[in-house]
Short mmCIF file of C-alpha atoms in Angstrom, two decimals:
data_model
loop_
_atom_site.label_atom_id
_atom_site.label_comp_id
_atom_site.label_asym_id
_atom_site.label_seq_id
_atom_site.Cartn_x
_atom_site.Cartn_y
_atom_site.Cartn_z
CA MET A 1025 16.25 65.03 41.29
CA ILE A 1026 19.56 65.39 39.50
CA HIS A 1027 18.96 61.87 38.23
CA ILE A 1028 15.67 62.74 36.68
CA LEU A 1029 17.20 65.90 34.98
CA GLU A 1030 20.06 63.77 33.77
CA PHE A 1031 17.67 61.19 32.33
CA ILE A 1032 15.66 63.76 30.49
CA PHE A 1033 18.85 65.37 29.12
CA THR A 1034 20.29 62.00 27.98
CA TYR A 1035 17.15 61.11 26.17
CA ARG A 1036 16.06 64.58 24.98
CA TYR A 1037 15.71 63.51 21.33
CA GLU A 1038 13.73 60.50 22.24
CA ILE A 1039 11.41 62.54 24.41
CA PHE A 1040 10.92 65.07 21.58
CA ILE A 1041 9.94 62.22 19.26
CA LEU A 1042 7.68 60.70 21.87
CA VAL A 1043 5.80 64.01 22.52
CA LEU A 1044 5.49 65.07 18.85
CA ALA A 1045 4.49 61.48 17.99
CA GLY A 1046 1.70 61.78 20.63
CA PHE A 1047 0.32 64.92 19.06
CA LEU A 1048 0.55 63.33 15.61
CA GLY A 1049 -1.39 60.44 16.83
CA ILE A 1050 -4.14 62.53 18.33
CA GLU A 1051 -4.32 64.64 15.23
CA VAL A 1052 -4.51 61.71 12.81
CA ILE A 1053 -7.15 59.79 14.93
CA SER A 1054 -9.45 62.59 15.70
CA HIS A 1055 -12.31 63.57 13.28
CA VAL A 1056 -12.90 59.98 12.51
CA PRO A 1057 -16.38 58.88 11.79
CA SER A 1058 -17.58 56.45 14.39
CA VAL A 1059 -18.28 53.63 11.84
CA LEU A 1060 -14.60 53.47 11.21
CA HIS A 1061 -13.47 53.19 14.79
CA THR A 1062 -13.29 49.47 14.75
CA PRO A 1063 -11.12 49.07 11.63
CA LEU A 1064 -9.02 51.87 12.77
CA MET A 1065 -8.49 50.15 16.12
CA SER A 1066 -7.74 46.97 14.32
CA GLY A 1067 -5.35 48.74 11.93
CA ALA A 1068 -3.48 50.38 14.68
CA ASN A 1069 -3.14 46.86 16.36
CA ALA A 1070 -1.69 45.54 13.23
CA ILE A 1071 0.87 48.34 13.14
CA HIS A 1072 1.80 47.50 16.66
CA GLY A 1073 3.01 44.31 15.18
CA VAL A 1074 6.12 46.23 14.10
CA ILE A 1075 7.62 44.72 17.22
CA ILE A 1076 8.52 41.95 14.78
CA VAL A 1077 11.51 44.02 13.80
CA GLY A 1078 12.68 43.69 17.42
CA GLY A 1079 12.07 40.02 17.12
CA ILE A 1080 14.02 39.66 13.94
CA ILE A 1081 16.91 41.64 15.43
CA LEU A 1082 16.84 39.32 18.46
CA LEU A 1083 16.65 36.15 16.61
CA GLY A 1084 18.93 37.34 13.83
CA HIS A 1085 21.91 37.69 16.23
CA ALA A 1086 21.01 34.71 18.37
CA ASP A 1087 23.28 31.77 18.48
CA VAL A 1088 21.60 28.95 16.60
CA SER A 1089 24.22 26.24 17.41
CA HIS A 1090 22.63 25.41 20.72
CA LEU A 1091 19.42 26.06 22.47
CA SER A 1092 19.53 29.25 24.51
CA ALA A 1093 16.86 31.39 26.17
CA GLU A 1094 17.55 34.08 23.52
CA LEU A 1095 16.89 31.65 20.76
CA ILE A 1096 13.67 30.27 22.26
CA LEU A 1097 12.32 33.72 23.12
CA GLY A 1098 13.27 35.04 19.73
CA ILE A 1099 11.39 32.27 17.99
CA LEU A 1100 8.26 32.94 20.15
CA VAL A 1101 8.54 36.70 19.43
CA VAL A 1102 8.78 36.34 15.64
CA PHE A 1103 6.01 33.81 15.68
CA PHE A 1104 3.54 35.84 17.77
CA ALA A 1105 4.45 39.03 16.08
CA SER A 1106 3.98 37.74 12.60
CA VAL A 1107 0.52 36.28 13.64
CA ASN A 1108 -0.27 39.84 14.90
CA VAL A 1109 0.87 41.46 11.70
CA ALA A 1110 -0.70 39.15 9.15
CA GLY A 1111 -3.95 38.63 11.02
CA GLY A 1112 -4.23 42.35 11.96
CA PHE A 1113 -3.99 43.47 8.37
CA VAL A 1114 -6.17 40.77 6.98
CA VAL A 1115 -8.87 41.29 9.60
CA THR A 1116 -8.90 45.12 8.91
CA ASP A 1117 -9.11 44.43 5.11
CA ARG A 1118 -12.12 42.15 5.65
CA MET A 1119 -13.94 44.70 7.79
CA LEU A 1120 -13.33 47.27 5.15
CA GLU A 1121 -14.53 44.99 2.54
CA MET A 1122 -18.07 45.34 3.98
CA PHE A 1123 -17.93 49.05 3.59
CA ARG A 1124 -16.94 48.72 0.02
CA LYS A 1125 -20.12 46.76 -0.77
CA LYS A 1126 -22.25 49.20 1.08
CA ALA A 1127 -20.57 52.37 -0.35
CA GLY A 1128 -21.14 51.07 -3.98
CA LYS A 1129 -20.44 53.47 -6.80
CA GLN A 1130 -18.92 56.28 -4.90
CA ASP A 1131 -16.26 53.96 -3.53
CA LEU A 1132 -15.43 52.30 -6.80
CA LYS A 1133 -14.51 55.57 -8.39
CA LYS A 1134 -11.89 56.47 -5.81
CA SER A 1135 -10.27 53.06 -5.12
CA SER A 1136 -8.25 51.33 -7.65
CA MET B 1480 20.33 53.32 19.37
CA GLY B 1481 23.53 54.92 20.34
CA PRO B 1482 25.80 57.13 18.30
CA SER B 1483 27.27 54.90 15.52
CA GLU B 1484 29.64 55.51 12.66
CA PHE B 1485 28.31 56.47 9.32
CA THR B 1486 27.99 53.62 6.67
CA ILE B 1487 25.81 53.61 3.62
CA ARG B 1488 24.19 50.43 4.99
CA LEU B 1489 23.12 52.12 8.26
CA ALA B 1490 21.86 55.24 6.26
CA VAL B 1491 19.75 53.09 4.04
CA LEU B 1492 18.43 51.12 7.11
CA ASN B 1493 17.34 54.30 8.90
CA ILE B 1494 15.85 55.85 5.79
CA SER B 1495 13.87 52.62 5.39
CA TYR B 1496 12.61 52.92 9.00
CA LEU B 1497 11.71 56.57 8.40
CA THR B 1498 9.84 55.60 5.26
CA THR B 1499 8.09 52.89 7.26
CA ALA B 1500 6.86 55.42 9.84
CA ILE B 1501 5.72 57.79 7.14
CA LEU B 1502 3.87 54.96 5.49
CA PHE B 1503 2.16 54.05 8.85
CA VAL B 1504 1.00 57.64 9.44
CA ILE B 1505 -0.31 57.97 5.91
CA GLY B 1506 -2.03 54.54 6.32
CA LEU B 1507 -3.71 55.70 9.49
CA LYS B 1508 -4.79 58.95 7.98
CA LEU B 1509 -6.29 57.19 4.96
CA LEU B 1510 -7.98 54.76 7.35
CA SER B 1511 -9.91 57.65 8.82
CA LYS B 1512 -12.03 58.16 5.56
CA PRO B 1513 -14.47 55.47 4.43
CA GLU B 1514 -13.44 55.89 0.69
CA THR B 1515 -9.75 55.51 1.28
CA ALA B 1516 -9.75 53.25 4.23
CA ARG B 1517 -8.80 50.08 2.31
CA ALA B 1518 -5.99 51.74 0.58
CA GLY B 1519 -4.69 53.04 3.94
CA ASN B 1520 -4.54 49.57 5.32
CA ARG B 1521 -2.52 48.48 2.37
CA TRP B 1522 -0.09 51.38 2.72
CA ALA B 1523 0.50 50.46 6.40
CA ALA B 1524 1.07 46.78 5.42
CA GLY B 1525 3.66 47.94 2.80
CA GLY B 1526 5.46 49.83 5.44
CA MET B 1527 5.64 46.82 7.63
CA ILE B 1528 7.00 44.73 4.86
CA LEU B 1529 9.64 47.36 3.97
CA ALA B 1530 10.62 47.45 7.70
CA ILE B 1531 11.03 43.69 7.90
CA ILE B 1532 13.06 43.23 4.70
CA ALA B 1533 15.34 46.30 5.55
CA THR B 1534 15.99 44.84 8.98
CA LEU B 1535 16.71 41.31 7.64
CA LEU B 1536 19.17 42.59 5.00
CA LEU B 1537 20.88 45.50 6.65
CA HIS B 1538 20.72 45.28 10.45
CA ARG B 1539 24.06 44.87 12.29
CA ASP B 1540 24.65 44.32 15.89
CA ALA B 1541 26.94 46.18 18.24
CA HIS B 1542 29.97 44.13 16.92
CA GLY B 1543 29.10 45.05 13.33
CA ASP B 1544 27.99 41.51 12.52
CA SER B 1545 25.15 41.23 10.09
CA ILE B 1546 22.39 38.69 10.45
CA HIS B 1547 23.57 35.32 9.47
CA PRO B 1548 22.01 33.66 6.44
CA GLY B 1549 21.07 30.66 8.62
CA ASN B 1550 19.23 32.89 10.95
CA VAL B 1551 17.55 34.62 8.14
CA ILE B 1552 16.22 31.32 6.88
CA LEU B 1553 14.98 30.40 10.48
CA ILE B 1554 13.31 33.80 10.74
CA LEU B 1555 11.60 33.42 7.42
CA ILE B 1556 10.42 29.90 8.17
CA ILE B 1557 8.99 30.97 11.56
CA ALA B 1558 7.47 34.24 10.20
CA SER B 1559 5.74 32.36 7.42
CA ILE B 1560 4.30 29.85 9.91
CA GLY B 1561 2.90 32.76 11.87
CA THR B 1562 1.83 34.66 8.87
CA VAL B 1563 -0.13 31.60 7.53
CA ALA B 1564 -1.65 30.93 10.98
CA GLY B 1565 -2.72 34.61 11.42
CA TRP B 1566 -3.98 34.83 7.85
CA VAL B 1567 -5.93 31.70 7.92
CA ILE B 1568 -7.62 32.48 11.24
CA ALA B 1569 -8.36 36.02 9.98
CA ARG B 1570 -10.07 34.65 6.82
CA LYS B 1571 -12.06 31.91 8.51
CA VAL B 1572 -13.46 33.76 11.45
CA LYS B 1573 -17.06 34.93 11.24
CA MET B 1574 -17.73 38.59 10.77
CA THR B 1575 -19.51 38.81 14.08
CA ALA B 1576 -16.48 37.43 15.94
CA MET B 1577 -14.26 40.26 14.81
CA PRO B 1578 -13.87 42.04 18.12
CA GLN B 1579 -12.72 38.75 19.78
CA MET B 1580 -10.16 38.43 16.88
CA VAL B 1581 -8.65 41.81 17.30
CA SER B 1582 -8.42 41.21 20.95
CA PHE B 1583 -6.58 38.00 20.26
CA TYR B 1584 -4.07 39.63 17.84
CA ASN B 1585 -3.68 42.27 20.47
CA ALA B 1586 -2.63 39.64 22.91
CA THR B 1587 -0.02 38.17 20.43
CA GLY B 1588 1.49 41.70 19.85
CA GLY B 1589 1.58 42.22 23.53
CA ILE B 1590 3.38 39.06 24.42
CA ALA B 1591 5.90 39.72 21.59
CA SER B 1592 6.79 43.15 22.89
CA GLY B 1593 6.96 41.84 26.50
CA LEU B 1594 9.40 39.13 25.43
CA VAL B 1595 11.58 41.53 23.48
CA ALA B 1596 11.87 43.74 26.45
CA LEU B 1597 12.57 40.82 28.68
CA THR B 1598 15.45 39.64 26.51
CA GLU B 1599 16.78 43.20 26.23
CA TYR B 1600 16.82 43.43 29.91
CA SER B 1601 19.67 40.92 30.20
CA ASP B 1602 21.77 42.82 27.72
CA PRO B 1603 24.42 44.62 29.72
CA LEU B 1604 24.80 47.25 27.01
CA ASN B 1605 21.18 48.13 27.34
CA PRO B 1606 21.07 51.96 27.40
CA SER B 1607 17.72 52.39 29.26
CA LYS B 1608 16.50 50.10 32.07
CA LEU B 1609 13.40 52.14 32.66
CA VAL B 1610 12.15 51.88 29.17
CA THR B 1611 12.79 48.19 29.06
CA LEU B 1612 10.97 47.58 32.39
CA LEU B 1613 8.01 49.63 31.21
CA GLY B 1614 8.05 47.63 27.99
CA ILE B 1615 7.85 44.45 30.02
CA THR B 1616 4.95 45.74 32.14
CA LEU B 1617 2.92 47.22 29.25
CA GLY B 1618 3.45 44.25 26.88
CA MET B 1619 2.38 41.66 29.49
CA VAL B 1620 -0.59 43.65 30.78
CA ALA B 1621 -1.73 43.95 27.12
CA PHE B 1622 -1.21 40.24 26.58
CA SER B 1623 -3.13 38.94 29.61
CA GLY B 1624 -5.71 41.67 29.51
CA SER B 1625 -6.45 41.03 25.92
CA LEU B 1626 -6.79 37.31 26.54
CA VAL B 1627 -9.34 37.95 29.33
CA ALA B 1628 -11.05 40.43 27.02
CA TYR B 1629 -11.14 37.71 24.38
CA GLY B 1630 -12.60 35.19 26.84
CA LYS B 1631 -15.27 37.48 27.82
CA LEU B 1632 -16.26 38.38 24.24
CA VAL B 1633 -16.49 34.60 23.51
CA GLY B 1634 -18.56 34.20 26.59
CA LYS B 1635 -16.15 31.82 28.37
CA ILE B 1636 -15.29 34.09 31.17
CA SER B 1637 -18.00 35.86 33.03
CA ASP B 1638 -17.71 39.14 34.88
CA TRP B 1639 -16.42 38.98 38.31
CA THR B 1640 -17.14 42.07 40.24
CA SER B 1641 -16.32 42.83 43.78
CA SER B 1642 -15.97 45.96 45.65
CA ALA B 1643 -12.52 44.83 46.70
CA MET B 1644 -11.26 44.82 43.12
CA LYS B 1645 -10.51 48.55 43.27
CA TYR B 1646 -8.09 48.03 46.02
CA ILE B 1647 -6.52 44.91 44.60
CA ASN B 1648 -5.85 46.66 41.40
CA LEU B 1649 -4.32 49.74 43.14
CA PHE B 1650 -2.23 47.32 45.15
CA MET B 1651 -1.03 45.63 41.95
CA LEU B 1652 -0.10 48.95 40.42
CA LEU B 1653 1.82 49.88 43.42
CA LEU B 1654 3.62 46.54 43.31
CA VAL B 1655 4.65 47.17 39.73
CA GLY B 1656 5.86 50.66 40.67
CA MET B 1657 7.79 49.25 43.64
CA VAL B 1658 9.61 46.54 41.65
CA ILE B 1659 10.68 49.19 39.04
CA VAL B 1660 11.98 51.39 41.92
CA ILE B 1661 13.78 48.68 43.63
CA SER B 1662 15.61 47.58 40.40
CA PHE B 1663 17.00 51.17 40.26
CA LEU B 1664 18.42 51.19 43.66
CA PRO B 1665 22.22 51.12 43.53
CA SER B 1666 22.24 48.25 46.09
CA THR B 1667 20.43 45.94 43.72
CA SER B 1668 22.87 43.60 42.11
CA PRO B 1669 22.50 42.71 38.30
CA LYS B 1670 21.58 39.23 39.46
CA ALA B 1671 18.81 40.40 41.71
CA GLY B 1672 17.79 42.80 38.97
CA GLN B 1673 17.37 39.85 36.60
CA ILE B 1674 15.08 38.02 39.01
CA LEU B 1675 13.12 41.30 39.54
CA ALA B 1676 12.62 41.64 35.80
CA TYR B 1677 11.08 38.06 35.76
CA PHE B 1678 9.01 38.94 38.77
CA LEU B 1679 7.73 42.08 37.03
CA PHE B 1680 6.88 39.93 34.05
CA ALA B 1681 4.76 37.66 36.22
CA VAL B 1682 3.12 40.57 38.08
CA ALA B 1683 2.27 42.40 34.86
CA ILE B 1684 0.40 39.21 33.63
CA VAL B 1685 -1.64 38.97 36.87
CA TYR B 1686 -2.30 42.70 36.69
CA GLY B 1687 -3.61 42.53 33.17
CA ILE B 1688 -6.04 39.77 34.19
CA LEU B 1689 -7.35 41.48 37.33
CA PHE B 1690 -7.65 44.69 35.41
CA VAL B 1691 -9.96 43.44 32.79
CA MET B 1692 -11.93 40.97 35.00
CA PRO B 1693 -14.50 43.32 36.49
CA ILE B 1694 -15.34 45.15 33.19
CA GLY B 1695 -18.52 44.19 31.47
CA GLY B 1696 -18.77 42.89 27.88
CA ALA B 1697 -20.19 46.11 26.35
CA ASP B 1698 -17.17 48.04 27.31
CA MET B 1699 -14.76 45.63 25.86
CA PRO B 1700 -13.86 47.51 22.64
CA VAL B 1701 -12.78 50.32 24.82
CA VAL B 1702 -10.65 48.11 26.87
CA ILE B 1703 -8.98 46.47 23.85
CA SER B 1704 -8.43 50.00 22.44
CA LEU B 1705 -6.76 50.97 25.72
CA LEU B 1706 -4.63 47.93 25.90
CA ASN B 1707 -3.44 48.56 22.30
#
């Protein structure tokens, strides 16, 4: 029990952020028209690719003079994460392209 | 991130991360309206680029070393290969194949976070084992689950339902929980902890597969969303 309390105390700021971010996520995502659910899911998936930053940090400080597990894993992470990021945003953009054609005039006014 | 001394470099780095987070939230908010959705996607992409550049230029490790120029080049090469691959696939794929695509990207994101967590685990300075272990589990479940979802959407994997599935999944979940608890026992040596982390890695992959297996094709978007 004391360990759990200690854990909560040590990470109190992180827990704050986590909880508030949870509410923020619900707030932002709710009231979305159902036609937009798919692009939104895809966009959120692309944002998850931010793990690429972790990969960059990992690979950035890896020793490149010889092959190590860190190096190989770092390369894999950066590769997969960049596929995730680029693919995610491009796919989302393509989905939204279709809306644009359908929406027509009303859309052209607002986007530029 | 632990307490670290103030430097202008660190301040700029953290402000960049904060800006990125704000851009992501604005992006998601804009994505929720049809008229602004496309702009929202661009905002989020901009935030991503900012985070990547800031990390490359400004990040320092625990010893205060910045990222070596050689490593920066290596990172840029690999990231551009990945970017081109992701971009080309995303452009070429048919519009009707979109759900599969998203599922596939989800898998790549999952394996990336799983691998980051796995390497962090071997770092003795790692502040929180629990978060790392959860990272391994969630990342790998997302990876294998998304791949199975992908296979089902393409039609290569058929549903495999059995009444025993419920119990098998429950068992897998318990197994994951058990491994995490064991690695926290004081009697577990770092060496054994290492092996347990790899074990968890494998268990999480299997769990992801089993979890998605019995679910029908129509429910797939929900599953992808959840794994996200």
